[in-house]
Amino acid sequence: LVPVCRPGFVSAAEAEDPAATLAAKRLIFDPGYPQQWAEWAQANGIEPPSLTGALRFTAEEQILAAAGRGLGIAIGLRPMIDEMLEAGTLVAPFGGRSGESGACYWLAWQKDAKPTVPAQKVLRWLETLAARTVASGDAAAAPEKIVKRRRVR
C-alpha cells in the first residue's frame, strides 16, 4: 500500500508531514476496503486519516485515474502501480515504501487438487512481482510474505 497522486499535487514541504497533508488533502479510496488508509498509517507510524469527504470508487482503475487527474491522494497497491510510478503518471509523495502492513496476496486451491495451468501462471507472475519489489528495496517483507500458497479442504 502506497499513497499516490498526480505529480505536483503534494509539494515537497507538504510531503515532510504526511499526517498533516493527508488531513488537508482529499483522499480517494475503495469503500470495499476502507481499512487500507488505516493499515498504511499504522505501518508508517502515523494516525489514520479521516475518510470524511473522501472520493469513493469501487474499481482500482477509477481510483488511480482520479489520483492521476489531481482529484486527491489514493492508496495504490504495489507492485500493481509500479509502471505508473516509473512512467511518472503518478508519484508517491511520501516515498514508495509501503511499510510492513501484513497485507499479502493469497492463491488457494483444494488440498487434493493440483493448481491449474492458469493458476500456476498467476502464482509465478505474483511471485515474480513480489521478488522484483523486494529486490528494489521497496518492500519491507520477503517475497514469501507477500505471496502465500495454501491448500484448503
CSV table of C-alpha atoms in Angstrom, one decimal:
chain,number,residue,atom,x,y,z
A,1,LEU,CA,0.0,0.0,0.0
A,2,VAL,CA,1.4,3.3,-1.1
A,3,PRO,CA,-0.2,6.8,-1.3
A,4,VAL,CA,-0.1,8.1,-4.8
A,5,CYS,CA,-1.2,11.3,-6.6
A,6,ARG,CA,-0.6,13.4,-9.7
A,7,PRO,CA,2.9,14.9,-9.9
A,8,GLY,CA,2.9,18.3,-8.2
A,9,PHE,CA,-0.3,17.6,-6.2
A,10,VAL,CA,1.7,17.4,-3.0
A,11,SER,CA,4.6,19.9,-2.5
A,12,ALA,CA,8.0,18.9,-1.2
A,13,ALA,CA,7.2,20.8,2.1
A,14,GLU,CA,3.8,19.0,2.4
A,15,ALA,CA,5.5,15.6,1.9
A,16,GLU,CA,7.6,16.2,5.0
A,17,ASP,CA,4.5,15.9,7.2
A,18,PRO,CA,2.3,13.1,5.8
A,19,ALA,CA,-0.3,13.2,8.7
A,20,ALA,CA,-1.0,16.9,8.2
A,21,THR,CA,-1.0,16.6,4.4
A,22,LEU,CA,-3.5,13.7,4.5
A,23,ALA,CA,-5.7,15.7,6.8
A,24,ALA,CA,-5.6,18.7,4.4
A,25,LYS,CA,-6.0,17.0,1.1
A,26,ARG,CA,-8.9,15.0,-0.4
A,27,LEU,CA,-8.3,11.2,-0.1
A,28,ILE,CA,-9.6,8.6,-2.6
A,29,PHE,CA,-10.4,5.1,-1.5
A,30,ASP,CA,-12.4,1.9,-2.3
A,31,PRO,CA,-15.4,1.7,0.2
A,32,GLY,CA,-15.0,-2.1,0.0
A,33,TYR,CA,-11.5,-1.7,1.6
A,34,PRO,CA,-11.7,1.4,3.8
A,35,GLN,CA,-9.1,-0.1,6.1
A,36,GLN,CA,-6.3,0.5,3.6
A,37,TRP,CA,-5.6,4.0,4.7
A,38,ALA,CA,-5.5,2.9,8.4
A,39,GLU,CA,-3.2,0.0,7.5
A,40,TRP,CA,-0.8,2.3,5.7
A,41,ALA,CA,-0.9,4.8,8.5
A,42,GLN,CA,-0.2,2.2,11.2
A,43,ALA,CA,2.7,0.7,9.2
A,44,ASN,CA,4.2,4.2,8.9
A,45,GLY,CA,3.7,5.3,12.5
A,46,ILE,CA,1.0,8.0,12.0
A,47,GLU,CA,-2.6,8.4,12.9
A,48,PRO,CA,-5.1,7.1,10.3
A,49,PRO,CA,-6.5,9.9,8.2
A,50,SER,CA,-10.2,10.7,8.3
A,51,LEU,CA,-12.2,9.5,5.2
A,52,THR,CA,-14.8,12.2,5.7
A,53,GLY,CA,-15.2,14.0,2.4
A,54,ALA,CA,-13.1,11.4,0.5
A,55,LEU,CA,-13.9,10.3,-3.0
A,56,ARG,CA,-15.1,6.7,-3.2
A,57,PHE,CA,-14.7,4.4,-6.2
A,58,THR,CA,-15.1,0.6,-6.4
A,59,ALA,CA,-12.6,0.0,-9.1
A,60,GLU,CA,-8.8,0.3,-8.8
A,61,GLU,CA,-8.6,1.8,-12.3
A,62,GLN,CA,-11.1,4.6,-11.3
A,63,ILE,CA,-9.2,5.3,-8.1
A,64,LEU,CA,-5.8,5.6,-9.9
A,65,ALA,CA,-7.3,7.6,-12.7
A,66,ALA,CA,-8.8,10.1,-10.2
A,67,ALA,CA,-5.5,10.4,-8.5
A,68,GLY,CA,-3.7,10.9,-11.8
A,69,ARG,CA,-6.2,13.7,-12.7
A,70,GLY,CA,-5.3,15.6,-9.5
A,71,LEU,CA,-8.6,14.8,-7.6
A,72,GLY,CA,-6.8,13.6,-4.5
A,73,ILE,CA,-4.4,11.1,-2.9
A,74,ALA,CA,-5.2,7.4,-3.4
A,75,ILE,CA,-3.8,4.2,-2.0
A,76,GLY,CA,-2.0,2.2,-4.7
A,77,LEU,CA,-1.1,-1.5,-4.4
A,78,ARG,CA,2.5,-2.4,-5.2
A,79,PRO,CA,3.6,-3.8,-7.4
A,80,MET,CA,0.5,-3.0,-9.5
A,81,ILE,CA,1.3,0.7,-9.6
A,82,ASP,CA,5.0,0.3,-10.4
A,83,GLU,CA,4.6,1.0,-14.1
A,84,MET,CA,2.7,4.2,-13.4
A,85,LEU,CA,5.3,5.4,-10.9
A,86,GLU,CA,8.1,4.6,-13.4
A,87,ALA,CA,6.3,6.4,-16.2
A,88,GLY,CA,5.7,9.4,-13.9
A,89,THR,CA,1.9,9.5,-14.3
A,90,LEU,CA,1.7,9.0,-10.6
A,91,VAL,CA,4.1,9.8,-7.8
A,92,ALA,CA,4.4,8.5,-4.2
A,93,PRO,CA,4.7,11.8,-2.3
A,94,PHE,CA,5.7,10.2,1.0
A,95,GLY,CA,8.1,7.7,-0.6
A,96,GLY,CA,7.5,4.4,-2.3
A,97,ARG,CA,7.9,2.1,0.7
A,98,SER,CA,4.7,0.6,1.9
A,99,GLY,CA,5.8,-0.5,5.3
A,100,GLU,CA,5.1,-3.8,6.9
A,101,SER,CA,1.3,-3.9,6.9
A,102,GLY,CA,0.9,-7.7,6.9
A,103,ALA,CA,-1.1,-7.5,3.6
A,104,CYS,CA,-0.4,-10.1,1.0
A,105,TYR,CA,-1.8,-11.9,-2.0
A,106,TRP,CA,-3.2,-15.4,-1.5
A,107,LEU,CA,-3.6,-18.2,-4.0
A,108,ALA,CA,-5.6,-21.1,-2.7
A,109,TRP,CA,-6.7,-24.5,-4.1
A,110,GLN,CA,-8.3,-27.7,-2.9
A,111,LYS,CA,-6.0,-29.9,-0.9
A,112,ASP,CA,-6.4,-32.9,-3.2
A,113,ALA,CA,-6.1,-30.9,-6.4
A,114,LYS,CA,-3.1,-29.6,-8.3
A,115,PRO,CA,-3.4,-25.9,-9.3
A,116,THR,CA,-4.5,-25.5,-12.9
A,117,VAL,CA,-2.0,-24.2,-15.5
A,118,PRO,CA,-3.6,-20.7,-15.4
A,119,ALA,CA,-3.4,-20.7,-11.6
A,120,GLN,CA,0.2,-21.7,-11.8
A,121,LYS,CA,0.9,-18.8,-14.2
A,122,VAL,CA,-0.8,-16.3,-11.9
A,123,LEU,CA,1.3,-17.7,-9.0
A,124,ARG,CA,4.5,-17.3,-10.9
A,125,TRP,CA,3.5,-13.8,-12.0
A,126,LEU,CA,2.8,-12.7,-8.4
A,127,GLU,CA,6.0,-14.3,-7.1
A,128,THR,CA,8.0,-12.5,-9.8
A,129,LEU,CA,6.4,-9.2,-9.0
A,130,ALA,CA,7.0,-9.7,-5.3
A,131,ALA,CA,10.6,-10.7,-5.8
A,132,ARG,CA,11.2,-7.6,-8.0
A,133,THR,CA,9.6,-5.4,-5.4
A,134,VAL,CA,11.8,-6.8,-2.6
A,135,ALA,CA,14.9,-6.7,-4.8
A,136,SER,CA,14.3,-3.0,-5.4
A,137,GLY,CA,14.2,-2.3,-1.7
A,138,ASP,CA,10.6,-1.1,-1.9
A,139,ALA,CA,9.1,-3.8,0.3
A,140,ALA,CA,9.6,-4.5,3.9
A,141,ALA,CA,8.9,-8.2,3.6
A,142,ALA,CA,10.4,-11.1,1.8
A,143,PRO,CA,8.6,-12.4,-1.3
A,144,GLU,CA,7.1,-15.4,0.6
A,145,LYS,CA,5.4,-13.0,3.0
A,146,ILE,CA,3.8,-11.1,0.0
A,147,VAL,CA,2.5,-14.1,-1.9
A,148,LYS,CA,1.2,-17.1,0.1
A,149,ARG,CA,0.2,-20.5,-1.1
A,150,ARG,CA,-2.4,-22.5,0.7
A,151,ARG,CA,-4.2,-25.8,0.1
A,152,VAL,CA,-7.7,-25.8,1.6
A,153,ARG,CA,-10.1,-28.6,2.4
